[in-house]
GROMACS .gro file of C-alpha atoms in nm:
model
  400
    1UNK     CA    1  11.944   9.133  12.117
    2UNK     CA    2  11.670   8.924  11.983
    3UNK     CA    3  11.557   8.788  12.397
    4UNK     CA    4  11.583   9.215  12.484
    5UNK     CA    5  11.339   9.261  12.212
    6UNK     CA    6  11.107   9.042  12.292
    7UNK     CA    7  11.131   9.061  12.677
    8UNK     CA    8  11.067   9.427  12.637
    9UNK     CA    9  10.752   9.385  12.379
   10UNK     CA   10  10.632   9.126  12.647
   11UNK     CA   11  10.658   9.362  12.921
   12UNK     CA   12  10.459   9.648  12.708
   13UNK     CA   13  10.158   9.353  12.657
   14UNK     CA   14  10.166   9.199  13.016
   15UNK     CA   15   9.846   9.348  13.152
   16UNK     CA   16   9.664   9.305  12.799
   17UNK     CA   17   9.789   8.929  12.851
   18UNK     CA   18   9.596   8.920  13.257
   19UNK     CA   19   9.242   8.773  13.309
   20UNK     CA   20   8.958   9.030  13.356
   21UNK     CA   21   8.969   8.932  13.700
   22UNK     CA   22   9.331   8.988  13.785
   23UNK     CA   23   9.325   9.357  13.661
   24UNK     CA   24   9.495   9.603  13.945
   25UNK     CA   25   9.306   9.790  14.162
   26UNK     CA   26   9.477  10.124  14.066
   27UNK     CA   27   9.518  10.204  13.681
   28UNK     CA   28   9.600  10.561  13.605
   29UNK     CA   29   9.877  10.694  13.315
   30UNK     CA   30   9.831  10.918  12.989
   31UNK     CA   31   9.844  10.895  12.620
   32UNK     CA   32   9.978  11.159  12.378
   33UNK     CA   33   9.926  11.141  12.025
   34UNK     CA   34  10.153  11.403  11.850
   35UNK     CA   35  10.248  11.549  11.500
   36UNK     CA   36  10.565  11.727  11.384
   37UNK     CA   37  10.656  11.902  11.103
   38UNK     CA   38  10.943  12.052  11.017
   39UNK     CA   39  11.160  12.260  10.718
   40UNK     CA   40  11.485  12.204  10.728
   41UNK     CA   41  11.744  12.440  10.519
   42UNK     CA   42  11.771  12.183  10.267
   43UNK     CA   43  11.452  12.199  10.165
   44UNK     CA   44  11.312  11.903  10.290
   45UNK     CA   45  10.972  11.879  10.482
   46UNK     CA   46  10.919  11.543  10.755
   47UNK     CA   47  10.608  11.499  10.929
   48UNK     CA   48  10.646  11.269  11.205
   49UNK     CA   49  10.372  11.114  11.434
   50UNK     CA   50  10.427  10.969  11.741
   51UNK     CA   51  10.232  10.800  12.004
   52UNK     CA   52  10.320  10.811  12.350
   53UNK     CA   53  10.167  10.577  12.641
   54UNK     CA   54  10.315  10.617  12.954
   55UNK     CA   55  10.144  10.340  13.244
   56UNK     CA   56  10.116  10.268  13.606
   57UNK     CA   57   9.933   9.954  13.718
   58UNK     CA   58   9.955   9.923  14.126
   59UNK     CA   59   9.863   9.617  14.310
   60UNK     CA   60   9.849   9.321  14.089
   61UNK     CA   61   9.886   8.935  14.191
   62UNK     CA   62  10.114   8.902  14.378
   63UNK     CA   63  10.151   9.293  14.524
   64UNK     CA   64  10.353   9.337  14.219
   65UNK     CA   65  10.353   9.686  14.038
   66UNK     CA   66  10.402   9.751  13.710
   67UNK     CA   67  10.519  10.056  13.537
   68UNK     CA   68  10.577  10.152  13.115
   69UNK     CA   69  10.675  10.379  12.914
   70UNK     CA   70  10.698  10.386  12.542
   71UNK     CA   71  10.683  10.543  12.196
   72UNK     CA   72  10.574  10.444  11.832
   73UNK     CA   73  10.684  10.663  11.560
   74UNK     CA   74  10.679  10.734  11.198
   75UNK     CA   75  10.731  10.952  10.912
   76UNK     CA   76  10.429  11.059  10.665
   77UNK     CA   77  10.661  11.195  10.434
   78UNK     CA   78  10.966  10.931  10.431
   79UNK     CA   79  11.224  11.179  10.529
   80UNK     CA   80  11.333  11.085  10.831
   81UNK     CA   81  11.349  10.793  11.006
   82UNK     CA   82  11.214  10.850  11.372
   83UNK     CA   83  11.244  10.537  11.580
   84UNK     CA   84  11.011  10.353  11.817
   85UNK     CA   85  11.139  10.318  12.161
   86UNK     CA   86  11.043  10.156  12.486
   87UNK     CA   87  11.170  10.433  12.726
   88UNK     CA   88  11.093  10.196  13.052
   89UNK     CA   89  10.914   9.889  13.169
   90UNK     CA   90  10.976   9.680  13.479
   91UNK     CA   91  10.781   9.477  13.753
   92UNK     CA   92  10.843   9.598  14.117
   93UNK     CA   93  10.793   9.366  14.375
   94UNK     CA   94  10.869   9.555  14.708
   95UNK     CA   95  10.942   9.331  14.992
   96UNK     CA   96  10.990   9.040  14.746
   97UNK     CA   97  11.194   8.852  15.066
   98UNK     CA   98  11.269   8.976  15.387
   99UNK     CA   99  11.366   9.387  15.332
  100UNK     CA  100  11.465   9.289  14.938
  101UNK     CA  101  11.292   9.462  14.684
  102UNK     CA  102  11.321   9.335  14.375
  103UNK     CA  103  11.227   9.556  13.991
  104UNK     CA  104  11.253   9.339  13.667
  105UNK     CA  105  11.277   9.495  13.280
  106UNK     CA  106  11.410   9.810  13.115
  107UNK     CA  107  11.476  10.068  13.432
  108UNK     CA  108  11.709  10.383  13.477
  109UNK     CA  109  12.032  10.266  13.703
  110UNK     CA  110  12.178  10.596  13.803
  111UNK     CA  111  12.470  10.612  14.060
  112UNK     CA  112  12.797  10.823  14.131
  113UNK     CA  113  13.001  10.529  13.958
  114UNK     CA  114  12.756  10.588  13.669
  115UNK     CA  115  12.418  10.565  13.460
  116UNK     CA  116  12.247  10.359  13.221
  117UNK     CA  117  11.934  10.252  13.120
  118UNK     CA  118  11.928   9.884  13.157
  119UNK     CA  119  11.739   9.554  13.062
  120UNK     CA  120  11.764   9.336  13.354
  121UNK     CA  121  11.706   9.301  13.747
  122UNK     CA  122  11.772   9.490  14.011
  123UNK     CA  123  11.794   9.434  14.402
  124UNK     CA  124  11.780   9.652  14.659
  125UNK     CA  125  11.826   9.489  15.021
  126UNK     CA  126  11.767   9.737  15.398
  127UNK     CA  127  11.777   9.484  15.618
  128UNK     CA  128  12.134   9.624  15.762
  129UNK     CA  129  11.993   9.965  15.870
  130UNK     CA  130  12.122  10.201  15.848
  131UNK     CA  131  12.339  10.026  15.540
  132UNK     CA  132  12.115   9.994  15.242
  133UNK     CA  133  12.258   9.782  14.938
  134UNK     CA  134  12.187   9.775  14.576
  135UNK     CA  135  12.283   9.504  14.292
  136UNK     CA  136  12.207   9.520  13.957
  137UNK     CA  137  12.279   9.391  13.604
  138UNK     CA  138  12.162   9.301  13.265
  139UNK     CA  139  12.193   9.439  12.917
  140UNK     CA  140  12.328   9.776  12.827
  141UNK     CA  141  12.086   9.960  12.587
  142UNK     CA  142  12.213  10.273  12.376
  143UNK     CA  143  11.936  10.442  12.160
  144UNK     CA  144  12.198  10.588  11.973
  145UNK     CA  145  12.464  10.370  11.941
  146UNK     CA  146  12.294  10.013  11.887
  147UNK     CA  147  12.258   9.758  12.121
  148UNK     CA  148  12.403   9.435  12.122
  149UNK     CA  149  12.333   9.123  12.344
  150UNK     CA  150  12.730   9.122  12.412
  151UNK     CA  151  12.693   9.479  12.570
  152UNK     CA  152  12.641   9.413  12.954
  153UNK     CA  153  12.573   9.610  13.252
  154UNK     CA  154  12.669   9.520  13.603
  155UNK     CA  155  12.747   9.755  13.943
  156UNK     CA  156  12.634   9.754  14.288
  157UNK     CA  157  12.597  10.021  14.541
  158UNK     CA  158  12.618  10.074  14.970
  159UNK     CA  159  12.472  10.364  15.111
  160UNK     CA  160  12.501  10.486  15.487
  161UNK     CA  161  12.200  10.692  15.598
  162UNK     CA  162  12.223  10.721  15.988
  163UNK     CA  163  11.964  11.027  15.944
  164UNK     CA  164  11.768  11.236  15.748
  165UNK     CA  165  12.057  11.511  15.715
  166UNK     CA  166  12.322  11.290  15.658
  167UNK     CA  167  12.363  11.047  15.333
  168UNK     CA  168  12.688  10.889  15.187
  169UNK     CA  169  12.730  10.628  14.928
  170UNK     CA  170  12.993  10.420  14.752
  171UNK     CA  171  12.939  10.260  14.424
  172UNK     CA  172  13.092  10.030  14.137
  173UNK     CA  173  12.979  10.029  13.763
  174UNK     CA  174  13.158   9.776  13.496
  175UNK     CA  175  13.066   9.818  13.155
  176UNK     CA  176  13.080   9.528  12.846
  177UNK     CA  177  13.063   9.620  12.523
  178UNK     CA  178  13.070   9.337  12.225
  179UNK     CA  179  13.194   9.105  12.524
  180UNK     CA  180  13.485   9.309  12.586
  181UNK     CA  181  13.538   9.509  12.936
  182UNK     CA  182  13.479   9.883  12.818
  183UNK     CA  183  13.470  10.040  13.192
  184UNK     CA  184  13.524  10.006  13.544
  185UNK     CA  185  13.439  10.323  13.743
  186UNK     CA  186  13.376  10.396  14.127
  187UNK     CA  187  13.157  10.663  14.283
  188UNK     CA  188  13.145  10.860  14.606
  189UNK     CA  189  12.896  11.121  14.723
  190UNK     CA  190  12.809  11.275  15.001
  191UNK     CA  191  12.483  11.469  15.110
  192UNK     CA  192  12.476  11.670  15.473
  193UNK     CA  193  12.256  11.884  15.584
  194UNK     CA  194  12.388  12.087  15.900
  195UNK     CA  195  12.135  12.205  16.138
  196UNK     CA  196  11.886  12.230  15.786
  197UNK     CA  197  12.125  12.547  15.742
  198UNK     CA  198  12.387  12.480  15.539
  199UNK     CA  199  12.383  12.179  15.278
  200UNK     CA  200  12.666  12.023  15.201
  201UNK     CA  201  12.737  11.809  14.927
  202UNK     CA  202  12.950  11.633  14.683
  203UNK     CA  203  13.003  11.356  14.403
  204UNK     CA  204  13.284  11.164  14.256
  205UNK     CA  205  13.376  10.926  13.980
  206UNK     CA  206  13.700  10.807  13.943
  207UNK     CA  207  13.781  10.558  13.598
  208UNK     CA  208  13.967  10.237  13.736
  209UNK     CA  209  14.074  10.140  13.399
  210UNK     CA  210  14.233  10.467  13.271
  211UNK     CA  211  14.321  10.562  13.653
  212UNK     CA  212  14.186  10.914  13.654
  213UNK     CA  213  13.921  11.109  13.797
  214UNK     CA  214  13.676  11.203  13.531
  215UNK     CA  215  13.394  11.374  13.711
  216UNK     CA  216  13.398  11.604  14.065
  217UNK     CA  217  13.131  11.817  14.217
  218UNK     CA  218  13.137  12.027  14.534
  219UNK     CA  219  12.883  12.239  14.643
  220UNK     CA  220  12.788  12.419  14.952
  221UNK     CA  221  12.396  12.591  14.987
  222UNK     CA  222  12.295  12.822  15.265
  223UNK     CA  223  11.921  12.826  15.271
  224UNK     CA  224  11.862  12.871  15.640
  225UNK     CA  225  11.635  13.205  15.482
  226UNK     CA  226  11.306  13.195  15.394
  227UNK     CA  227  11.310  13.444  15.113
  228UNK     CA  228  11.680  13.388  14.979
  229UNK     CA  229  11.943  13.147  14.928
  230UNK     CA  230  12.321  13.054  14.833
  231UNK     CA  231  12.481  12.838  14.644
  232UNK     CA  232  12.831  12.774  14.522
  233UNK     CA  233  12.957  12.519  14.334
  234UNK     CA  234  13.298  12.350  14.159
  235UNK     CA  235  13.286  12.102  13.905
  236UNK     CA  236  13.561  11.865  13.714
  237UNK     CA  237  13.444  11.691  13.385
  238UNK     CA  238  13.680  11.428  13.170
  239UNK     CA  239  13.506  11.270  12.895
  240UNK     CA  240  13.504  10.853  12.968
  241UNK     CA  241  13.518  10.631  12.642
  242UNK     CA  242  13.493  10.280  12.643
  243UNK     CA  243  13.871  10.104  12.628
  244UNK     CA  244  13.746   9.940  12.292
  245UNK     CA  245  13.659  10.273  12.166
  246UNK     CA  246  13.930  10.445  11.908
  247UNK     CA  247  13.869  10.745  12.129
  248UNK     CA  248  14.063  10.594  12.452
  249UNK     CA  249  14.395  10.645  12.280
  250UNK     CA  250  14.336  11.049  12.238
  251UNK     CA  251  14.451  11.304  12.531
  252UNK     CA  252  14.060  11.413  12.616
  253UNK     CA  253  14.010  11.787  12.696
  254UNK     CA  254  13.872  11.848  13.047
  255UNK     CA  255  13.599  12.116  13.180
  256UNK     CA  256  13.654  12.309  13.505
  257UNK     CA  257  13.339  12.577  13.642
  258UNK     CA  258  13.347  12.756  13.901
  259UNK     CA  259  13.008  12.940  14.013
  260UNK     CA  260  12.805  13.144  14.263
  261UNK     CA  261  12.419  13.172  14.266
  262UNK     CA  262  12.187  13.369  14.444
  263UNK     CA  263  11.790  13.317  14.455
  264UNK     CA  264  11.550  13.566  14.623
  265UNK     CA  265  11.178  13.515  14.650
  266UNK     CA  266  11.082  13.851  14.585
  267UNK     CA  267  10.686  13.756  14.700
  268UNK     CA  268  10.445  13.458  14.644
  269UNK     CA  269  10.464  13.441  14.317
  270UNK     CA  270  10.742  13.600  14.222
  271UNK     CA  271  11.144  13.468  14.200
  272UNK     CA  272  11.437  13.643  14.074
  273UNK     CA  273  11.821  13.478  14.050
  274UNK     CA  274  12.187  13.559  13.970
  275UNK     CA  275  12.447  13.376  13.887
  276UNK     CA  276  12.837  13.427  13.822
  277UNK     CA  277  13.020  13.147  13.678
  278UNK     CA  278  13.365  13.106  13.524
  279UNK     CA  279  13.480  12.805  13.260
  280UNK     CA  280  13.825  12.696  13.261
  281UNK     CA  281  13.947  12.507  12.905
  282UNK     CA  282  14.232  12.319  12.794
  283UNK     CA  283  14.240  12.418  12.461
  284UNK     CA  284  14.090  12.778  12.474
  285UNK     CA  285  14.068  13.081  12.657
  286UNK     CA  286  13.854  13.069  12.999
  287UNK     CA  287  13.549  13.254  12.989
  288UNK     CA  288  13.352  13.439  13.253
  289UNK     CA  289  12.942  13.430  13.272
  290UNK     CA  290  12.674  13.609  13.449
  291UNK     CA  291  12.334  13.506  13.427
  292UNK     CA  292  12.044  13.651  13.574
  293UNK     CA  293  11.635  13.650  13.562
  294UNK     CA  294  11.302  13.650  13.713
  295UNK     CA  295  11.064  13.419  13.725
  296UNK     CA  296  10.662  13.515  13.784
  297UNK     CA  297  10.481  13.209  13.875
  298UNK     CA  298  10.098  13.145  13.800
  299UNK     CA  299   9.860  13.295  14.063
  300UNK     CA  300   9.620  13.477  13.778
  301UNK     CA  301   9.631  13.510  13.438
  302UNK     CA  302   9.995  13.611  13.381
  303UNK     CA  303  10.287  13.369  13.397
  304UNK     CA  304  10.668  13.355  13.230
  305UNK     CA  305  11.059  13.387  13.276
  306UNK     CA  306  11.295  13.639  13.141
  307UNK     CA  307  11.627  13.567  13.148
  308UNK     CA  308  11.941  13.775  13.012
  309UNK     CA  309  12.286  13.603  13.002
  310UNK     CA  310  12.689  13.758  12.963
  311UNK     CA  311  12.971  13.553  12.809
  312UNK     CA  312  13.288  13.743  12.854
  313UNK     CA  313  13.536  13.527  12.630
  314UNK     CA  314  13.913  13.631  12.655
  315UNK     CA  315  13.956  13.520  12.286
  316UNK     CA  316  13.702  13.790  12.180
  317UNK     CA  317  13.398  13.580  12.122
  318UNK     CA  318  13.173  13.770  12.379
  319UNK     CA  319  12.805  13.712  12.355
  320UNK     CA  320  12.484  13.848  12.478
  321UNK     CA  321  12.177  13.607  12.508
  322UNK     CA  322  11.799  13.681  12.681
  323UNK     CA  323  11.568  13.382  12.715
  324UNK     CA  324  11.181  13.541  12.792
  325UNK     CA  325  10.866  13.365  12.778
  326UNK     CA  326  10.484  13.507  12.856
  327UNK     CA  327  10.170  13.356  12.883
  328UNK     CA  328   9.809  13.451  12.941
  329UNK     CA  329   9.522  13.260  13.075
  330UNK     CA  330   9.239  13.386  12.900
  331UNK     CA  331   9.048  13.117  13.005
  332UNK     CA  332   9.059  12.874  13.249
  333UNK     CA  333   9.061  12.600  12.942
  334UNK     CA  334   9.240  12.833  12.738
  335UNK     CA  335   9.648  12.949  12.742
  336UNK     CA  336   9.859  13.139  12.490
  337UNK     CA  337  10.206  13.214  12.512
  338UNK     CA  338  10.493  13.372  12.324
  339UNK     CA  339  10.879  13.247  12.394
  340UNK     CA  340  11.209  13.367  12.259
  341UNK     CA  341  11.583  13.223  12.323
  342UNK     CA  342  11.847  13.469  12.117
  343UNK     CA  343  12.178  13.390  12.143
  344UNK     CA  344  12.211  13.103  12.412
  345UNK     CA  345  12.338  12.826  12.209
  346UNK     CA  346  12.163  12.540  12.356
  347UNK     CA  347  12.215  12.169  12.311
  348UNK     CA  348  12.046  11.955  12.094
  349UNK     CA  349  12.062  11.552  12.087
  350UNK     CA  350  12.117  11.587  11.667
  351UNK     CA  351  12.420  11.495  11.528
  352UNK     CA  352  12.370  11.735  11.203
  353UNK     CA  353  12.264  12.056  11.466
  354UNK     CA  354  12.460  12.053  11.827
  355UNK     CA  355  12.385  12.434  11.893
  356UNK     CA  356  12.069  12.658  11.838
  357UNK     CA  357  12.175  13.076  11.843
  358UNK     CA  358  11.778  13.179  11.827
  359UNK     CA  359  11.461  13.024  11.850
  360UNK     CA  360  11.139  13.211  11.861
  361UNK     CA  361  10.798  13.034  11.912
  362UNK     CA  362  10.402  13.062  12.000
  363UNK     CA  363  10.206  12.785  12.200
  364UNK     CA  364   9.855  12.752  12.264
  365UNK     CA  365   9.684  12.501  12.476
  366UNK     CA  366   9.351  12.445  12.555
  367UNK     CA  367   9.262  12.225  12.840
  368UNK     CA  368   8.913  12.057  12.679
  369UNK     CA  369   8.830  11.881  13.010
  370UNK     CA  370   9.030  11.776  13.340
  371UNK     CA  371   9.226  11.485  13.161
  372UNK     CA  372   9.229  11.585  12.802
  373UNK     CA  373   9.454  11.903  12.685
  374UNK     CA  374   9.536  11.957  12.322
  375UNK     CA  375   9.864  12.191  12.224
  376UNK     CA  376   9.990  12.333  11.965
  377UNK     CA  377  10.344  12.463  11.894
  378UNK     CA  378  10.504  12.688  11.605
  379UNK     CA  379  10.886  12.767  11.600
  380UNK     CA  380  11.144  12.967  11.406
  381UNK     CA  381  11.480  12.856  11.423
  382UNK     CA  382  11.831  12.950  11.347
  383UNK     CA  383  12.104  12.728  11.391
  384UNK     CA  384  12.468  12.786  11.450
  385UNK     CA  385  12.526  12.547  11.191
  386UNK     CA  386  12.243  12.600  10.950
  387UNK     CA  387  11.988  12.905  10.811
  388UNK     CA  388  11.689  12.947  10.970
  389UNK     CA  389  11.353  12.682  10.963
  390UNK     CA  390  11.047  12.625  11.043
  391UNK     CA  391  10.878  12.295  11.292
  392UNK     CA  392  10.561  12.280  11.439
  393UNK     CA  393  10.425  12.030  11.674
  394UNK     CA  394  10.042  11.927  11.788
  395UNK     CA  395   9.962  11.732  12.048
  396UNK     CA  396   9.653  11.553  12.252
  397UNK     CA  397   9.732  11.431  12.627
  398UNK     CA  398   9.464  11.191  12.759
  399UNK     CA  399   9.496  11.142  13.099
  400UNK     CA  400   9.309  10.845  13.316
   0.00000   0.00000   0.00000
């Protein structure tokens, strides 16, 4: 844990560590300094600040490339405890041998078999066109969970591209966790485009350990149309926990949806959708949803979404939800808007607060020059779990 640590702070200070005269010859990023408040319904206030840096250096020694990105946090008041993280940060070295490229530090492995963040190395070799291969491995880092240096990563992937309509892959992904194997899973997906018409596509996992499939998707899109397209979809979901988990010994519910969605581009600047979906569930009735909206784009002052949603739930539960948000340009450094989700139970990564039924808000931004913007953020919230409360947020974006 200790070498992760320090391999990741070393990556953060790498081009602070480089002679004057080894700097790259393309530095750009930004740098957001932001505050939070927020009331909760017990009465407590936190005021968290965080500073976000988020780098690119291209062409250092070496053609190497260099990419971070990172947090600090803290709490003013000492009710919370918000943590610092180190998001990503890796060397690329692109043709590092013959067709190999090679990327070194934290990175985002995602495949069919799976996805992680990881700390370690990853290869990616072309030289068997048109096979491409991938192999990667290194530490397995959970921001929520802990991390361990016993909790490994390891997988490898082939993809077959013949051309640029056609794309299939097959993957592996083995998971450790506290030096015991926690998962094995392979992936499959497919991408074909026929005659830039009709887009096929689909993505499987399938858990070699528990000998199940635990995620499908199949989808078909006709967008052949300039002004409208199709889409239909199926997806399977079964949760995957680790074999050294209690969890693996429970019967885990699975998630079936079914959908249909329509997009129209009414003109320019102007979009409008519907969608009809139906959720099947093990342990409840199935539910049917339509969804619809509009969307205006910016090509003046006005801009926004509205968005009304149906849940038709056999046991009764039915519920009515409209997302809508507007903003004005009354200035070209100056933008005001006014948002509203009622009803819509979104998701939230809190493990006091999964679901929010209503959230109303006001933002203002003002862009102060072409790299600096400064934003500011007021919210009313009620919570499916909780009363209502209050958060704010500020923040200053520096770009360079």
């Amino acid at each position: 844990m200790d070498f992760w640590k320090r391999a990741g702070m070393a990556a953060l200070l790498l081009p602070l560590l480089l002679p004057l005269s080894a700097y790259p010859a393309s530095l750009f990023g930004n740098s957001s300094t932001v505050l939070e408040w927020s009331d909760t319904p017990e009465g407590e206030t936190a005021v968290e600040a965080y500073q976000y840096l988020r780098l690119s250096a291209k062409e250092l020694p070496g053609g190497v490339d260099f990419q971070v990105y990172g947090r600090l946090a803290d709490d003013l008041k000492n009710e919370t405890e918000p943590e610092s993280r180190l998001y990503y940060g890796y060397l690329d070295k692109k043709d590092a041998f013959d067709r190999l490229d090679l990327r070194f530090g934290r990175q985002f492995i995602t495949t069919a078999a799976g996805a992680s963040l990881l700390d370690g190395i990853k290869l990616d070799y072309a030289g068997l066109d048109p096979v491409s291969l991938s192999l990667y491995g290194g530490g397995d880092v959970s921001y929520y969970e802990g991390y361990s240096s016993k909790d490994w990563l390891s997988g490898l992937a082939a993809t077959y591209a013949p051309s640029e309509t056609f794309e299939t892959s097959l993957s592996y992904l083995q998971r450790w966790e506290d030096g015991e194997l926690g998962q094995e899973l392979l992936g499959f997906d497919l991408d074909y485009d026929y005659r830039r018409a009709l887009n096929l596509y689909g993505e499987l996992q399938y858990s070699w350990l528990t000998e199940e499939t635990t995620y499908f998707l199949a989808g078909v899109n006709y967008h052949r149309e300039r002004d409208w397209n199709l889409r239909g979809e199926y997806l399977y979901s079964l949760p995957v926990f680790s074999a050294t988990s209690i969890y693996s010994v429970f019967a885990a519910a699975k998630y079936q949806e079914a959908s249909l969605e329509a997009t129209l581009r009414l003109r320019n600047d102007l979009n409008a959708f519907i969608r009809l979906s139906r959720e099947f569930y093990d342990d409840f009735d199935d539910a049917q949803v339509i969804e619809s909206g509009i969307e205006k784009l910016r090509n003046g002052s006005f801009s926004g979404y509205l968005v009304g949603s149906y849940r038709d739930d056999e046991e009764g539960q039915d519920l009515y939800g409209v997302k809508a948000r507007l903003a004005y340009l009354f200035h070209r450094k100056f933008e005001a808007a006014f948002g509203a989700h009622i009803d819509v139970l979104e998701r939230r990564l809190d493990d006091e607060d999964e679901t929010t039924s209503q959230r109303l808000w006001i933002d203002i931004t003002s862009y102060l020059s072409d790299s600096i913007s400064l934003q500011g953020k007021v919210e009313r919230i009620e919570s499916d779990l909780w009363a209502e409360y209050y958060q704010g947020r500020v923040r200053l974006t520096i770009s360079f």
